[in-house]
Coordinates of N, CA and C in Angstrom, one line a residue:
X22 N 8.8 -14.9 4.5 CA 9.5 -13.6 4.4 C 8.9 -12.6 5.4
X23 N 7.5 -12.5 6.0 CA 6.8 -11.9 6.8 C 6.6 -10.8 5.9
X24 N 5.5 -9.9 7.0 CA 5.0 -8.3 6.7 C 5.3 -7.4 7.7
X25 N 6.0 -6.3 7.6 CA 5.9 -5.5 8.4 C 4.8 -4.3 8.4
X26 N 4.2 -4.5 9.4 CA 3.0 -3.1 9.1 C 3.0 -2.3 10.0
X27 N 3.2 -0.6 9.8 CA 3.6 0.2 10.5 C 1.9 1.5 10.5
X28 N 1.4 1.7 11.4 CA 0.6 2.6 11.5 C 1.0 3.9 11.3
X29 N 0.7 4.9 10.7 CA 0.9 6.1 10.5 C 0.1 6.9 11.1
X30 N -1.0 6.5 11.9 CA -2.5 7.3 12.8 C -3.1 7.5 11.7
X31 N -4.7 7.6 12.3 CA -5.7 7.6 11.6 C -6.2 6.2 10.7
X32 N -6.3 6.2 10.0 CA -6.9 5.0 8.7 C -5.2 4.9 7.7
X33 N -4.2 5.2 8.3 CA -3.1 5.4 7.1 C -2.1 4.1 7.8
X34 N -2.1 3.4 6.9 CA -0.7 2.5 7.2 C 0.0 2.3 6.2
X35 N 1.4 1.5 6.6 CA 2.4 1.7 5.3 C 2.5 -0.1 5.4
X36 N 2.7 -0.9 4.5 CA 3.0 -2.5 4.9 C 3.8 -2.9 4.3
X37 N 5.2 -3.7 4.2 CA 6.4 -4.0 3.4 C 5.8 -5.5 3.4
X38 N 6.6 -5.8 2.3 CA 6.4 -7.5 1.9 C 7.8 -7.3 1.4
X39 N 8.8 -7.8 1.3 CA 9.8 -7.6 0.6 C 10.1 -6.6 0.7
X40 N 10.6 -6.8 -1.0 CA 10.6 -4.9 -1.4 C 10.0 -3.9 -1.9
X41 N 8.9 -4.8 -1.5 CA 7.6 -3.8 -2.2 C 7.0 -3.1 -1.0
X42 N 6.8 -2.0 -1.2 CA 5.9 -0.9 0.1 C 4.4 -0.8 -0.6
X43 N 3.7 -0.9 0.5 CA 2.0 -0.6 0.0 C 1.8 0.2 1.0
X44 N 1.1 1.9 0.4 CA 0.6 2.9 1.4 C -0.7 2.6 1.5
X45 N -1.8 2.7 2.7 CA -2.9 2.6 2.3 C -3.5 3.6 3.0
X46 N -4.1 4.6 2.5 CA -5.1 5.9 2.7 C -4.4 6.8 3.6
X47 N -3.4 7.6 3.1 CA -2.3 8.6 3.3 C -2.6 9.8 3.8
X48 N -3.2 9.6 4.6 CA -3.1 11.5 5.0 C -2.4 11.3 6.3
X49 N -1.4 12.4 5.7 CA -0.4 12.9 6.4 C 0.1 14.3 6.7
X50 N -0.2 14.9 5.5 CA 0.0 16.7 5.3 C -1.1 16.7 6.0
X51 N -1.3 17.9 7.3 CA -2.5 18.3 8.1 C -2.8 17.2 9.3
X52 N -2.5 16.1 9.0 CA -2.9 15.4 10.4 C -2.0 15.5 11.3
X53 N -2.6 15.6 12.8 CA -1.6 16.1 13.4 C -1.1 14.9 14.7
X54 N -1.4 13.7 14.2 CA -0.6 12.8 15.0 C 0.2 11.7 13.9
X55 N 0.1 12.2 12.8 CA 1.0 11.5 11.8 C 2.6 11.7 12.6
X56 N 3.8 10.6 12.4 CA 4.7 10.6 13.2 C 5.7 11.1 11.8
X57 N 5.2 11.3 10.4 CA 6.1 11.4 9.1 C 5.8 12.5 8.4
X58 N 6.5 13.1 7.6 CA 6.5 13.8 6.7 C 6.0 13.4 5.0
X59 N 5.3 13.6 4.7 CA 5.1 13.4 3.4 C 6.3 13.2 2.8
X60 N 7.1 13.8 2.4 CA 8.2 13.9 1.5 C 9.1 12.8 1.7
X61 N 9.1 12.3 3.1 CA 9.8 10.8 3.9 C 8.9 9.6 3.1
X62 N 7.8 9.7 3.2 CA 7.5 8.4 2.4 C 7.5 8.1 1.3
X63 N 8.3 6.5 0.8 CA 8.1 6.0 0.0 C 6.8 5.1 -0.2
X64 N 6.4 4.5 -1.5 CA 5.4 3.7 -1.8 C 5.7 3.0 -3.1
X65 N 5.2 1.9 -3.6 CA 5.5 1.1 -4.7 C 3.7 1.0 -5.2
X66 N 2.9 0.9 -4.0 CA 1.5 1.0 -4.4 C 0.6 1.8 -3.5
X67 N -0.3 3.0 -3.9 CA -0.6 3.1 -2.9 C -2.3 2.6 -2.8
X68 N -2.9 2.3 -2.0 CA -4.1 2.5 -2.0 C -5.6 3.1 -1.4
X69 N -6.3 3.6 -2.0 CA -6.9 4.7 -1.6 C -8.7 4.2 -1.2
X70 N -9.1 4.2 0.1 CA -10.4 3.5 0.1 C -11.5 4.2 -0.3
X71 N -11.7 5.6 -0.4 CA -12.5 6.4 -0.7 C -12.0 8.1 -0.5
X72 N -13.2 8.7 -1.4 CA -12.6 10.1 -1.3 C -12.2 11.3 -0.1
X73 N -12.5 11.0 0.5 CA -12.3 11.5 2.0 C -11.0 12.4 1.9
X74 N -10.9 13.6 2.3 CA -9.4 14.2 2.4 C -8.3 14.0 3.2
X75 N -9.5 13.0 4.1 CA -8.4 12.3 5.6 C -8.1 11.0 5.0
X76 N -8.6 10.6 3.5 CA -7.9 9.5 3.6 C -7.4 9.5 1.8
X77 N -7.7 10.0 1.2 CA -6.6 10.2 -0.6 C -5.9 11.0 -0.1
X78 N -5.7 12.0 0.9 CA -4.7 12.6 1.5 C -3.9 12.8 0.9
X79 N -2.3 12.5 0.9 CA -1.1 13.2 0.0 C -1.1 11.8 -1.2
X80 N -1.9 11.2 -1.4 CA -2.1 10.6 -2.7 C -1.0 10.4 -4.2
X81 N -1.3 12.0 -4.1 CA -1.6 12.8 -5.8 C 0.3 13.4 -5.3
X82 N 0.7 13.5 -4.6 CA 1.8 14.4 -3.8 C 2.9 13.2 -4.1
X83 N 2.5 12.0 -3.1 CA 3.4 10.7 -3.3 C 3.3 10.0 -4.4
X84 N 2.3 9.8 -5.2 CA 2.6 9.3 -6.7 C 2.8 9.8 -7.4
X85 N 2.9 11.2 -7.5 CA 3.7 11.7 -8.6 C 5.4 11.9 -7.9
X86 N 5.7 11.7 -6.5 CA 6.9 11.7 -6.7 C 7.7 10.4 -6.3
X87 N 7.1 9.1 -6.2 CA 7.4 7.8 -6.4 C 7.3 7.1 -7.6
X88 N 6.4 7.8 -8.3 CA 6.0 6.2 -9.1 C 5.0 5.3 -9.1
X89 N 4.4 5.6 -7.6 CA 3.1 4.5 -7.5 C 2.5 4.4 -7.8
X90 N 1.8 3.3 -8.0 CA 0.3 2.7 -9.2 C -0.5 2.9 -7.6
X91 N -1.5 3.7 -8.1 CA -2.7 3.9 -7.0 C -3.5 2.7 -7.2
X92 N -4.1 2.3 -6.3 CA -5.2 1.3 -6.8 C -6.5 1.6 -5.7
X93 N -7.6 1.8 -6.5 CA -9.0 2.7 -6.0 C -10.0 2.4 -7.0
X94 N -11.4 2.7 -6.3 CA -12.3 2.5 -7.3 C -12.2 3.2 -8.6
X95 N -13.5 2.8 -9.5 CA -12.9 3.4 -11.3 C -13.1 4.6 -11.4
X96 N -14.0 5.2 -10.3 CA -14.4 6.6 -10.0 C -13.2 7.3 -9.6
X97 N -12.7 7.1 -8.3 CA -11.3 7.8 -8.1 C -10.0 7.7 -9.0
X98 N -9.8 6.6 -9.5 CA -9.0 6.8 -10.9 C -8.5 7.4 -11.7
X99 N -10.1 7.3 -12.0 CA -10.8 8.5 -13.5 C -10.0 9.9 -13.0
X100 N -10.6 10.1 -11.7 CA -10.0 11.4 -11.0 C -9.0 11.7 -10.9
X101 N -8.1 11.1 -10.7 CA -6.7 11.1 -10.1 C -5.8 11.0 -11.7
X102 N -7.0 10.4 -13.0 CA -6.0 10.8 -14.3 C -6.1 12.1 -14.6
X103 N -6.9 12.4 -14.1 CA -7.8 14.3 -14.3 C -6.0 15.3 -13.9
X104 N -6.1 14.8 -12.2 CA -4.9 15.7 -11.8 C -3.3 15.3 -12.0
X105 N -3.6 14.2 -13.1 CA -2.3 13.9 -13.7 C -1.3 13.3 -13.0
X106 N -2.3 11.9 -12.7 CA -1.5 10.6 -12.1 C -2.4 9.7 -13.5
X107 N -1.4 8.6 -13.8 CA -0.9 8.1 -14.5 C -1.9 6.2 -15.0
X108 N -0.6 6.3 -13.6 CA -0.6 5.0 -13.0 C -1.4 4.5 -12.1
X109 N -2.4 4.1 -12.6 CA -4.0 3.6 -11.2 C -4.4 2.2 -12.1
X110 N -4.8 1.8 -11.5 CA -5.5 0.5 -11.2 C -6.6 0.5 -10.6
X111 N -7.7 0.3 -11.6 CA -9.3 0.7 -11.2 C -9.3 -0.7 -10.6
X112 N -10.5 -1.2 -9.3 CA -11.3 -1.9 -9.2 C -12.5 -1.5 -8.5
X113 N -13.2 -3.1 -8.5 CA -14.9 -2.3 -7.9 C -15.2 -3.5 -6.7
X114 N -16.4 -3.1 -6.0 CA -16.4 -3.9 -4.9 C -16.9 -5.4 -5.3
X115 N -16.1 -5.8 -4.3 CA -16.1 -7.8 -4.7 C -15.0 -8.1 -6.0
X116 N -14.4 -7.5 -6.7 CA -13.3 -7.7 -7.4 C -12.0 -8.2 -6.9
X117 N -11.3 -8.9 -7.1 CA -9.9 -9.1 -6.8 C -9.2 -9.3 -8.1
X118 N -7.8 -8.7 -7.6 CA -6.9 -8.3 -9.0 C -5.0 -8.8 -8.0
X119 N -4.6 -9.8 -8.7 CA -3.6 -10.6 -8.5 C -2.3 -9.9 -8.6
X120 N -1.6 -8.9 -8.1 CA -0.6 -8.0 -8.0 C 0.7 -8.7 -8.1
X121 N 1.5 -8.5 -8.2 CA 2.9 -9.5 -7.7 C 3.3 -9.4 -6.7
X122 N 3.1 -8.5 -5.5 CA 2.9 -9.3 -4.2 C 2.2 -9.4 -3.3
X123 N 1.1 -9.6 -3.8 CA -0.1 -10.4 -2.9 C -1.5 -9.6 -4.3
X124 N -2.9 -10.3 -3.2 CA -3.9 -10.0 -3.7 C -4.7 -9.2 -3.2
X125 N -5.4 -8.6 -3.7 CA -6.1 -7.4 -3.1 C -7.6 -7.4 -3.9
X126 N -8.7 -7.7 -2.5 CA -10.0 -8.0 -2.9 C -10.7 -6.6 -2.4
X127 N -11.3 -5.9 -2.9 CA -12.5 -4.3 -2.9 C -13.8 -5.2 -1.8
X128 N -13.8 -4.6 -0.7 CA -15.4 -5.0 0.1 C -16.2 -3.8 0.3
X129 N -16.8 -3.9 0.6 CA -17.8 -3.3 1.2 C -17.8 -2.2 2.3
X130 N -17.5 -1.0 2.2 CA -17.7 0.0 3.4 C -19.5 1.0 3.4
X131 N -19.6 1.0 4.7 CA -20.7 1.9 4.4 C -20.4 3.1 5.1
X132 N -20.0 4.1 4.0 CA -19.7 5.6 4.2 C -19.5 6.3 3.0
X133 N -19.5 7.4 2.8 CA -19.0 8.2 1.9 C -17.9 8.1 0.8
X134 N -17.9 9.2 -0.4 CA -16.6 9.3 -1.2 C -16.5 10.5 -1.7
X135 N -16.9 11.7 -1.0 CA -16.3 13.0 -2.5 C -15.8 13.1 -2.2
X136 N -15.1 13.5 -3.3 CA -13.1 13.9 -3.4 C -13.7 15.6 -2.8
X137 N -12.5 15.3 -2.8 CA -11.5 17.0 -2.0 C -11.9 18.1 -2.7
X138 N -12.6 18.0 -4.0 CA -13.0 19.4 -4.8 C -14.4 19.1 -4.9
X139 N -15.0 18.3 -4.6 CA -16.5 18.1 -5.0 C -17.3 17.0 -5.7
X140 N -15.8 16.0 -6.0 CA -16.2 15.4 -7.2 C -16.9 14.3 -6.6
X141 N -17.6 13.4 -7.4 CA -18.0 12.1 -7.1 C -16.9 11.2 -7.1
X142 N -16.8 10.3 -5.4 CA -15.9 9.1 -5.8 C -15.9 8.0 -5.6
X143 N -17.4 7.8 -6.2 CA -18.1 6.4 -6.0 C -18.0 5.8 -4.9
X144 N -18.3 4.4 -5.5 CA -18.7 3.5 -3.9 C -16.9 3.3 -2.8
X145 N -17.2 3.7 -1.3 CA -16.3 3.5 -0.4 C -16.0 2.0 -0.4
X146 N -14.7 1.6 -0.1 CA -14.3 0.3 0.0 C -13.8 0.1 1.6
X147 N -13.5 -1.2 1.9 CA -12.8 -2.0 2.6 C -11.4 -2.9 1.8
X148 N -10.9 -2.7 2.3 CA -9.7 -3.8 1.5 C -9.0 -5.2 2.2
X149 N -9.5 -6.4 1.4 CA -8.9 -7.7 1.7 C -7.7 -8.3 1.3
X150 N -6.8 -8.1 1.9 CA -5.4 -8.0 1.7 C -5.1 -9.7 1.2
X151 N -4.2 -10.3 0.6 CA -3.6 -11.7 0.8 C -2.7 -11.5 0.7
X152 N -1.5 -11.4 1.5 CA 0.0 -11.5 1.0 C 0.7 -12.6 2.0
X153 N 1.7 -13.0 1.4 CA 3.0 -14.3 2.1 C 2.0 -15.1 3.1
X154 N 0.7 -15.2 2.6 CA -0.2 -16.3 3.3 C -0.7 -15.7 4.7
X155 N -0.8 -14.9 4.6 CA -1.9 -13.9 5.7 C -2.8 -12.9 5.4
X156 N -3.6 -13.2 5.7 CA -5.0 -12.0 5.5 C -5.2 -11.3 6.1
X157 N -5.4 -9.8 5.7 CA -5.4 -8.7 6.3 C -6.5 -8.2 5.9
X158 N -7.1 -7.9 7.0 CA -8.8 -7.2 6.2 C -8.6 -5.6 7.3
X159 N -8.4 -4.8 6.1 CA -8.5 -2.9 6.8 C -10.0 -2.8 6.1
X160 N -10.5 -2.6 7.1 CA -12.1 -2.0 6.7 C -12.1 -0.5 6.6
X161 N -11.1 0.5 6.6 CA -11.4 1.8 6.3 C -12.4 2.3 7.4
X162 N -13.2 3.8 6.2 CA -14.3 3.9 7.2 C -15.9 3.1 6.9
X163 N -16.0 2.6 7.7 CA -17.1 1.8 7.8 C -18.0 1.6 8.5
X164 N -19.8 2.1 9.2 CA -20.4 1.0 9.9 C -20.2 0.1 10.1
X165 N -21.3 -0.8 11.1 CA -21.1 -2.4 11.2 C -22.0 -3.3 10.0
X166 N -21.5 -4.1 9.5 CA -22.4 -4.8 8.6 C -22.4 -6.4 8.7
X167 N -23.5 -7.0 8.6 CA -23.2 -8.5 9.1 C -22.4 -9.3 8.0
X168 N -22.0 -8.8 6.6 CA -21.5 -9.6 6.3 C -20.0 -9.5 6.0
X169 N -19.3 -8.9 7.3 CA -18.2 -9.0 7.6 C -18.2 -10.8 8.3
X170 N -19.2 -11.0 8.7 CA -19.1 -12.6 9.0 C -18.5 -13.6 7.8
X171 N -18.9 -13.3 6.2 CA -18.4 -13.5 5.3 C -17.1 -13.2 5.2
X172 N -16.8 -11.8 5.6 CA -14.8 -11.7 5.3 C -14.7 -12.4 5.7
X173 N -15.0 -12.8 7.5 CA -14.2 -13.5 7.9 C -14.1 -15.1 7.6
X174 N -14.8 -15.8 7.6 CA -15.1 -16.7 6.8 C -13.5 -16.9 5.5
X175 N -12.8 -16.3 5.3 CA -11.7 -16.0 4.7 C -10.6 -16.6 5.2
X176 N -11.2 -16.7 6.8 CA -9.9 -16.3 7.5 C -8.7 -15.2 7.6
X177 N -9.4 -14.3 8.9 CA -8.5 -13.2 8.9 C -7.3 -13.3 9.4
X178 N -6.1 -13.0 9.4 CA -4.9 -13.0 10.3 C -4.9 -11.7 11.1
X179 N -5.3 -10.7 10.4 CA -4.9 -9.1 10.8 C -6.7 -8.4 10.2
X180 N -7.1 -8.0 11.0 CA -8.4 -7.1 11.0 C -8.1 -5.4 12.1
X181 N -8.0 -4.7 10.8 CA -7.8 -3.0 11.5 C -9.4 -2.4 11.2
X182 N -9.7 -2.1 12.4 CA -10.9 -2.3 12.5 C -11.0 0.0 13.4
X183 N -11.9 0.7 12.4 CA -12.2 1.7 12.8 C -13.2 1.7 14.5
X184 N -12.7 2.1 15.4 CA -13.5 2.4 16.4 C -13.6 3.9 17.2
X185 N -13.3 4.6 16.2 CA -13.8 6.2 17.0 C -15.1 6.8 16.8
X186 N -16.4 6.1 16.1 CA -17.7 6.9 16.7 C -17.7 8.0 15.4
X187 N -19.2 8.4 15.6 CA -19.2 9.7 15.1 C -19.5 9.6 13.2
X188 N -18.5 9.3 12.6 CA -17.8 9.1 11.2 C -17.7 7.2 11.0
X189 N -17.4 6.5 11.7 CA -17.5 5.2 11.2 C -18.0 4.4 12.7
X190 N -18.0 2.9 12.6 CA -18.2 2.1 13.8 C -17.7 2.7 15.3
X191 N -18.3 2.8 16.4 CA -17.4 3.0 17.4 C -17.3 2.1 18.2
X192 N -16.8 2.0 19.3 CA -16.6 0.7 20.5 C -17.5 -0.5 20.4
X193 N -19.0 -0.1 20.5 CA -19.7 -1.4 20.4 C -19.7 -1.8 19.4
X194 N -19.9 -1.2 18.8 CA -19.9 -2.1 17.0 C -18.6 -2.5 16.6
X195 N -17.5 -1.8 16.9 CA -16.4 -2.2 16.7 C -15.9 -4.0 17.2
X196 N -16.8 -4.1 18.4 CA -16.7 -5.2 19.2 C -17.7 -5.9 18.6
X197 N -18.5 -6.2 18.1 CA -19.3 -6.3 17.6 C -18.9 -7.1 16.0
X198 N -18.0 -6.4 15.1 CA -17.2 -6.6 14.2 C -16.5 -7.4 14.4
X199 N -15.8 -7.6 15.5 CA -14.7 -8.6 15.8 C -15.4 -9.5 16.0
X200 N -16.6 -9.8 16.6 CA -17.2 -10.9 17.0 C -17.6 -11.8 15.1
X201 N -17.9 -11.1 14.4 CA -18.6 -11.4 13.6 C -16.7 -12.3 12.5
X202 N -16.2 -11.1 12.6 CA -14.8 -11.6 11.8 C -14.0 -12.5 12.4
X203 N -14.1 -12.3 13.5 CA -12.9 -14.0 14.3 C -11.7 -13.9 14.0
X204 N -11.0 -12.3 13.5 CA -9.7 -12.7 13.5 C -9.2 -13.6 14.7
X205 N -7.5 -13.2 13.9 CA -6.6 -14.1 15.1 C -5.9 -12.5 15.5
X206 N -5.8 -11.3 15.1 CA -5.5 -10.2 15.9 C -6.5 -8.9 15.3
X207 N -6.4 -8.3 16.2 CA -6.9 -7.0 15.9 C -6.2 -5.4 16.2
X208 N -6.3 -4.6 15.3 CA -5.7 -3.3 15.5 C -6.8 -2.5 15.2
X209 N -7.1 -1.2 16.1 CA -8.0 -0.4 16.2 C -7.3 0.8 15.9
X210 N -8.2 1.5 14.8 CA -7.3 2.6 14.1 C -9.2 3.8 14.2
X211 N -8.7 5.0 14.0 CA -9.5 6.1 13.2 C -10.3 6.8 14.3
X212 N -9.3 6.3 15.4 CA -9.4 7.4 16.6 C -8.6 8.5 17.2
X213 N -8.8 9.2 17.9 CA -8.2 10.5 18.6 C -7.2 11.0 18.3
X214 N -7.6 11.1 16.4 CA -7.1 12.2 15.5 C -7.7 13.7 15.6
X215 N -8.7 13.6 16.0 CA -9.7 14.9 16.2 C -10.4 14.8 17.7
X216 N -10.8 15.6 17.9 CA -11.8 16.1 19.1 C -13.0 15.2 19.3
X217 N -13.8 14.7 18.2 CA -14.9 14.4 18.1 C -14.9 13.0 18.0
X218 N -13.9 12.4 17.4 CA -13.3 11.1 17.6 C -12.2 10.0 18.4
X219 N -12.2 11.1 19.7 CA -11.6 10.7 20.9 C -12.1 9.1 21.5
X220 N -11.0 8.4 21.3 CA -12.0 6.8 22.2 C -10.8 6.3 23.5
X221 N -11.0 5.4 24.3 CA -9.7 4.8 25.0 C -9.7 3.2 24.7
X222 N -8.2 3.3 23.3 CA -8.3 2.2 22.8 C -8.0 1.0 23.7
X223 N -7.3 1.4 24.7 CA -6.4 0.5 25.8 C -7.9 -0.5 26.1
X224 N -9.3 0.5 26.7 CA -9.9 0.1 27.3 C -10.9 -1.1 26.4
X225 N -11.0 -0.8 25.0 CA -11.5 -1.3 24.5 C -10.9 -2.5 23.7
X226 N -9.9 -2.5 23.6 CA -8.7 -3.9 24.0 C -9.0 -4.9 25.3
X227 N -9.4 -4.9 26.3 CA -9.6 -5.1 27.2 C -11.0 -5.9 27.3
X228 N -11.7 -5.1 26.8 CA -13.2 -5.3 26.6 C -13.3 -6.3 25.1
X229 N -12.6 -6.2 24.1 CA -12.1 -7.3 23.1 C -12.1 -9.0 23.5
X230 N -10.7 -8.8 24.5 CA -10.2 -9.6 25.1 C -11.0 -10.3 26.1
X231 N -11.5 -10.1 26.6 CA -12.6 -10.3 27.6 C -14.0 -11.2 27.3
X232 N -14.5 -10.8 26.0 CA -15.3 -11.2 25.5 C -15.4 -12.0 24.1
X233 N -14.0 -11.6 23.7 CA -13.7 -13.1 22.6 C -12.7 -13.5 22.5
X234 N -11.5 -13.2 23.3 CA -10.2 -13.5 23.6 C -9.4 -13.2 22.1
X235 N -9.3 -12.6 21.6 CA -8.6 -12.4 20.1 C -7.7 -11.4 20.8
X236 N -6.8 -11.0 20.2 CA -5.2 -10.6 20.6 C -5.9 -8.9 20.0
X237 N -5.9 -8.3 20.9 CA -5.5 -6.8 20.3 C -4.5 -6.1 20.4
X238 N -3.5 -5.1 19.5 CA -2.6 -4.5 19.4 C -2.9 -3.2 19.0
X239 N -2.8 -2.4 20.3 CA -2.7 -0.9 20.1 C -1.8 -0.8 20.1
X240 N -1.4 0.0 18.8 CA 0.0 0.6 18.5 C -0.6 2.4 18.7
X241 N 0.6 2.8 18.8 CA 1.2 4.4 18.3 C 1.4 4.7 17.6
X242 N 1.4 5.6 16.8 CA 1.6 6.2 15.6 C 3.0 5.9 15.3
X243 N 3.7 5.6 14.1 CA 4.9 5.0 14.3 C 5.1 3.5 14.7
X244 N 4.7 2.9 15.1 CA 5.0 1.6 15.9 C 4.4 0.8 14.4
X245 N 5.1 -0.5 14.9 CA 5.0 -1.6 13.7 C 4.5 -2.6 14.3
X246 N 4.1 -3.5 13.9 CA 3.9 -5.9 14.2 C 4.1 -6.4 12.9
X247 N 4.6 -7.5 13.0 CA 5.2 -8.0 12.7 C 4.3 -9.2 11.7
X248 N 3.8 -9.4 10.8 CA 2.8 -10.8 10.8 C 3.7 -12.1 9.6

């Protein structure tokens, strides 16, 4: 049936399997190279990697006016029943929980989680995607850690891998990551949304390629692949 996965900029992508839509870490209201409107997207699930306001973003906005079952740690949850969402689906890191269309395993990020008012929102994730027999590993925001050698070990098909510095992995490490995961593509996300997070993905595609031959795909905000 395939996936279509569409970047939204930043750490936000939208992925179709059918007819199911999965948002994952939505900020959109305030960012200013998102290519959509909040009110434009739909979702069937969304999921949220940690508290970050650049990434539960319009969350709370889109599932209350879709319907979507959030799925986030038991921390953010809890939270999100507080502001009168419903529909969540707690998990915790190293858990996998069998969806109807595909699977979704919680890893490991090393970074932060308060929510947007103060609150605590527990441990940051990565998320290991399985759907129509491809693996997708979005590491969110994240350092480098060696046992992404382990995700990969999974076998990755699709690894979106943060390289803007600063806030999570930047260029080396990011290369560095790929070395350790072995996808068979890579997409670099969680750059030159801000000033301080400026990188040149083109270049570091190049430098990818060069040194482990894995397929990189810089997209545009907007732009889709196909897996």
């Amino acid at each position: 049936m395939g996936i279509k996965v569409t970047w939204l900029s930043h750490s936000a992508f939208l992925m179709e399997t059918g007819e199911t839509k999965i948002l994952i870490d939505p900020f959109i209201s305030g960012n200013p190279l998102c290519p959509v409107k909040e009110e434009e997207v739909m979702a069937d699930y969304i999921l949220v990697s940690h508290g970050h306001g650049d990434h539960i973003g319009d969350t709370i906005a889109i599932a209350k006016r879709t319907g979507a079952t959030v799925v986030a740690n038991f921390e953010i949850c809890n939270w999100l029943n507080s502001q009168g969402i419903d529909k969540v689906h707690p998990q915790h890191i190293g858990g996998g929980f069998d969806y109807p269309w595909g699977r979704v395993k919680l890893t490991i990020a090393h970074h932060g989680s308060q929510l947007p008012d103060g609150s605590y929102g527990g441990s940051p994730c990565g998320f290991l995607l399985s759907v129509e027999g491809k693996n997708i590993y979005h590491a969110c925001d994240t350092g480098l850690f060696y046992d992404m050698k382990l995700i990969g070990e999974e076998g990755v098909d699709l690894a979106i891998l943060p390289i803007g510095d600063n806030f999570t992995m930047g260029p080396d490490d990011a290369l560095r990551a790929v070395k350790l995961l072995a996808p068979q593509q890579v997409v670099p996300i969680h750059y030159n949304t801000f000033d301080m997070i400026e990188q040149d993905a083109d270049g570091w595609a190049a430098r990818v390629k060069a040194e482990t031959g894995v397929t990189v795909t810089v997209l545009n905000p907007g732009e889709e692949l196909e897996l």
